[in-house]
Structures are given as structure tokens and as C-alpha cells.
Coordinates of C-alpha atoms in Angstrom, one line a residue:
M1 CA 66.0 -67.6 70.6
T2 CA 62.4 -68.4 71.8
N3 CA 60.8 -71.8 72.0
A4 CA 59.7 -71.3 68.4
E5 CA 63.2 -71.7 67.0
R6 CA 63.9 -74.3 64.3
R7 CA 64.1 -77.9 65.2
P8 CA 67.1 -79.7 63.8
R9 CA 66.5 -82.3 61.1
P10 CA 67.0 -85.9 62.1
I11 CA 70.4 -87.4 61.3
L12 CA 68.9 -90.2 59.3
S13 CA 65.7 -90.4 57.2
L14 CA 64.8 -94.1 57.2
R15 CA 62.0 -93.5 54.7
H16 CA 64.4 -92.1 52.1
I17 CA 67.1 -94.6 52.8
A18 CA 64.5 -97.4 52.4
L19 CA 63.5 -95.8 49.0
L20 CA 67.1 -95.6 47.9
A21 CA 67.7 -99.2 48.9
S22 CA 64.5 -100.5 47.2
V23 CA 65.4 -98.8 43.9
A24 CA 69.0 -100.1 44.0
V25 CA 67.9 -103.7 44.9
G26 CA 65.2 -103.6 42.2
V27 CA 67.6 -102.4 39.5
F28 CA 70.3 -104.9 40.5
A29 CA 67.9 -107.8 40.6
L30 CA 66.4 -107.0 37.3
D31 CA 69.8 -106.5 35.6
Q32 CA 71.2 -109.8 36.9
A33 CA 68.1 -111.8 36.2
I34 CA 68.0 -110.7 32.6
K35 CA 71.8 -111.2 32.2
Q36 CA 71.5 -114.7 33.5
L37 CA 68.6 -115.4 31.1
V38 CA 70.7 -114.1 28.2
V39 CA 73.8 -116.2 29.2
T40 CA 71.7 -119.4 29.5
T41 CA 69.5 -119.1 26.4
M42 CA 71.8 -117.3 23.9
V43 CA 75.2 -118.0 22.3
E44 CA 77.8 -115.3 22.6
G45 CA 77.6 -113.2 19.4
E46 CA 74.1 -114.3 18.7
R47 CA 71.7 -111.6 17.4
I48 CA 67.9 -111.7 17.7
E49 CA 65.7 -109.1 16.1
V50 CA 62.9 -107.9 18.4
L51 CA 61.7 -104.8 16.5
G52 CA 63.6 -105.1 13.3
G53 CA 66.3 -102.5 13.2
L54 CA 64.9 -100.6 16.2
L55 CA 65.6 -103.1 18.9
Q56 CA 67.8 -106.3 18.9
W57 CA 69.2 -108.7 21.5
H58 CA 72.9 -109.1 20.7
F59 CA 74.9 -111.1 23.3
V60 CA 78.4 -109.8 23.9
R61 CA 80.8 -109.8 26.8
N62 CA 82.3 -106.3 27.5
P63 CA 85.6 -105.9 29.3
G64 CA 85.3 -102.1 29.3
A65 CA 82.9 -99.4 30.6
A66 CA 79.3 -98.7 29.9
F67 CA 78.1 -99.0 26.2
S68 CA 81.2 -101.2 25.4
M69 CA 83.6 -98.3 25.7
A70 CA 87.3 -98.4 26.8
S71 CA 87.9 -102.1 26.6
G72 CA 90.9 -103.5 28.3
M73 CA 90.6 -101.3 31.5
T74 CA 88.5 -103.7 33.6
W75 CA 90.4 -103.3 36.8
V76 CA 90.2 -99.5 36.6
F77 CA 86.5 -99.5 36.2
S78 CA 86.1 -102.0 39.0
I79 CA 87.9 -99.6 41.3
V80 CA 85.9 -96.6 40.1
A81 CA 82.7 -98.5 40.6
A82 CA 83.6 -99.5 44.1
V83 CA 84.4 -95.8 44.9
V84 CA 81.0 -94.7 43.5
V85 CA 79.2 -97.3 45.7
V86 CA 81.1 -96.0 48.8
V87 CA 80.3 -92.4 48.0
I88 CA 76.6 -93.0 47.5
L89 CA 76.4 -95.0 50.8
V90 CA 78.1 -92.1 52.7
V91 CA 75.9 -89.5 51.1
S92 CA 72.7 -91.5 51.7
R93 CA 72.9 -90.5 55.4
R94 CA 72.1 -86.9 54.4
I95 CA 69.3 -87.6 52.0
R96 CA 65.8 -86.2 52.8
S97 CA 64.6 -85.8 49.3
T98 CA 62.5 -88.4 47.4
W99 CA 64.1 -87.3 44.1
W100 CA 67.6 -87.7 45.3
A101 CA 66.8 -91.1 46.9
A102 CA 65.4 -92.4 43.7
V103 CA 68.1 -91.1 41.5
L104 CA 71.0 -92.3 43.7
G105 CA 69.2 -95.6 44.1
A106 CA 69.2 -96.1 40.3
V107 CA 72.9 -95.2 40.0
L108 CA 73.8 -97.4 42.9
G109 CA 71.8 -100.4 41.5
G110 CA 73.3 -100.0 38.0
T111 CA 76.8 -99.6 39.4
L112 CA 76.4 -102.7 41.5
G113 CA 75.1 -104.7 38.6
N114 CA 78.1 -104.1 36.4
L115 CA 80.5 -104.3 39.4
F116 CA 79.1 -107.8 40.1
D117 CA 79.9 -108.9 36.6
R118 CA 83.5 -107.5 36.8
L119 CA 84.1 -109.3 40.1
F120 CA 82.5 -112.7 39.6
R121 CA 82.1 -113.4 35.9
E122 CA 84.6 -114.9 33.5
P123 CA 87.5 -114.7 32.9
S124 CA 88.7 -114.0 36.5
F125 CA 87.9 -112.1 39.7
G126 CA 88.1 -108.4 39.2
E127 CA 88.6 -108.8 35.5
G128 CA 85.2 -110.3 34.6
H129 CA 83.4 -109.2 31.4
V130 CA 80.1 -107.4 31.7
V131 CA 77.2 -109.0 29.9
D132 CA 75.7 -106.7 27.3
F133 CA 72.7 -107.6 25.1
I134 CA 70.6 -104.5 24.2
S135 CA 71.3 -103.2 20.7
T136 CA 69.6 -100.1 19.1
P137 CA 71.5 -99.6 15.9
W138 CA 69.4 -96.5 14.9
L139 CA 70.4 -94.8 18.1
M140 CA 74.0 -95.8 18.7
P141 CA 76.4 -98.6 17.6
A142 CA 77.2 -99.6 21.2
I143 CA 75.6 -102.6 23.0
Y144 CA 74.4 -102.1 26.6
N145 CA 72.4 -103.6 29.4
I146 CA 69.8 -102.6 32.1
A147 CA 72.5 -101.4 34.5
D148 CA 73.9 -99.0 31.9
I149 CA 70.4 -97.6 31.3
A150 CA 70.0 -97.1 35.1
I151 CA 73.4 -95.4 35.4
V152 CA 72.9 -93.0 32.4
G153 CA 69.3 -92.3 33.3
G154 CA 70.2 -91.6 36.9
M155 CA 73.0 -89.2 35.9
A156 CA 70.7 -87.4 33.5
A157 CA 68.2 -87.0 36.4
F158 CA 71.1 -85.9 38.6
V159 CA 71.8 -83.0 36.2
L160 CA 68.2 -82.1 36.1
I161 CA 67.5 -81.9 39.8
T162 CA 70.8 -80.1 40.3
L163 CA 69.7 -77.5 37.7
L164 CA 66.3 -77.2 39.6
D165 CA 68.4 -76.5 42.7
I166 CA 66.8 -79.3 44.8
R167 CA 69.2 -80.2 47.6
L168 CA 69.9 -83.4 49.4
D169 CA 67.9 -82.3 52.4
G170 CA 64.8 -81.6 50.3
T171 CA 65.1 -77.8 50.4
R172 CA 65.1 -75.7 47.2
G173 CA 68.0 -73.3 46.9
R174 CA 67.4 -69.6 47.4
K175 CA 63.7 -70.1 48.0
D176 CA 64.4 -71.9 51.3
A177 CA 67.5 -69.9 52.2
P178 CA 67.2 -68.1 55.6
R179 CA 66.9 -64.3 55.6
E180 CA 67.5 -61.9 58.5
L181 CA 65.9 -58.5 58.8
V182 CA 66.3 -55.8 61.5
A183 CA 62.8 -54.8 62.6
D184 CA 63.5 -52.3 65.4
E185 CA 66.2 -51.0 67.7
T186 CA 65.9 -49.5 71.2
E187 CA 68.3 -48.1 73.7
T188 CA 68.3 -51.3 75.7
G189 CA 68.3 -54.0 73.0
E190 CA 67.7 -55.1 69.4
I191 CA 64.8 -57.1 68.1
R192 CA 65.3 -59.2 65.0
I193 CA 62.8 -60.9 62.8
V194 CA 64.3 -64.1 61.2
T195 CA 62.3 -65.8 58.4
D196 CA 63.1 -69.2 57.2
G197 CA 60.6 -70.5 54.6
S198 CA 57.1 -70.2 56.2
K199 CA 58.3 -69.7 59.8
T200 CA 59.2 -66.6 61.6
Y201 CA 61.3 -66.3 64.8
V202 CA 62.0 -63.3 67.0
T203 CA 65.1 -62.8 69.0
E204 CA 66.2 -60.1 71.4
S205 CA 69.7 -59.2 72.6
T206 CA 70.6 -56.8 75.4
E207 CA 73.5 -54.3 75.0
A208 CA 76.4 -54.3 77.4
N209 CA 75.8 -50.7 78.5
D210 CA 72.8 -51.7 80.5
E211 CA 75.0 -52.8 83.4
P212 CA 74.1 -51.2 86.8
E213 CA 76.3 -48.3 88.0
R214 CA 79.2 -49.2 90.2
Q215 CA 79.2 -47.6 93.7
P216 CA 82.3 -45.5 94.4

């Protein structure tokens, strides 16, 4: 290829990793701060109406998954949450998309928020109960928290950007896929025009039959 060939993308994008980390830390800090406020100002089982039947604070301790589901499987969800955290950290090295950084940051922050509860809250390490306090009876019977909202919202956004075909490296599916067209052929070589997005590269190869004649 000529000097105009594509430059490889950097291994790490510090800007996108910083965005992912900022979103994750923000979600985690907000989730834990409000949970601590609930634990110190409310009695377990207490219900406070904020907007009548639309929004209520209802303090419960949840040993199960998000939205108070699958109680009694705390250790299983602790392990699953730890795996999710590791996967996101590994994938983060490939992220060069603002959308993916924000979405995975939200999922990471929410996962860490509930994992922290399971590891360090009562009754014991690894079997702690998650603090839930948001109740919207008109929407669902389950009680949830900020971390749950971040996880579910992040997964919904995950589905959306996947349907939009936005990749981790910021490219967009078929639109950015490289295409190769044969422009011309001669007796001595072949010229190819390669287009990739908005750039065009020209390469030339020489056929093996152009070798000089051997002397007898």
C-alpha cells in the first residue's frame, strides 16, 4: 500500500475510558449515598408517600435480584455481578464510542452499587441484602433503587445502540465497512481502488510472469 494507507486505531482511548469511569463512579456514589440516607432516616418497612400513588419511598431489604426478584439466591447474584464487572472492564479497552462508554458506565455503576450491598451489608459478607426504597405501584409491584434503574436503563440503551449497529470502535455497521473494487488491469500488474468510509487507497501488484528471461 502507499503512504495513504489507514492508520491503526490506538489500543486505548483514554477519553472514552474516562467517560465510562465517570458515569460508573457517579451512579455508584449516588446509589450508595441515597441508600445510606434511607437506612439512617427510615425504619425497615416504612412507607412515605411522595406523589400519592405515583411515587413512594418504601424501605425494604432485598436478598434477591433487581426489582426484588428471585429472593434467596444472594450468592448466585453476587457471582454474576462480579463476572459482569470483569467483562465490562475487559471490553472497556476496545471502546471508542461515546454511546458505548456511557451505557457500559451506567451498567457498571449500577452493578457495583448492588454488589457492594451484597458484599458488605447485613446479614453477612457475600449474602448481604440490597437496600430498595423506590416504589411505583401504578407501574409495577416491585421495589427498586438507583442501581436497578441504571442497570435496566443501560440494558435498554444497549439494545438500542445494537439495533442502530453502532460498534464499540465508533463505526456504524455496513456504512463503514471496507469495500474493494477492481479499477483496471494491465499485462504487468493490477491496480485496485480500496474505499473505506471517506478515504480512498490505491495499491498495485506485479505479476510473477514479469521476471527477466533466463540465459541459456
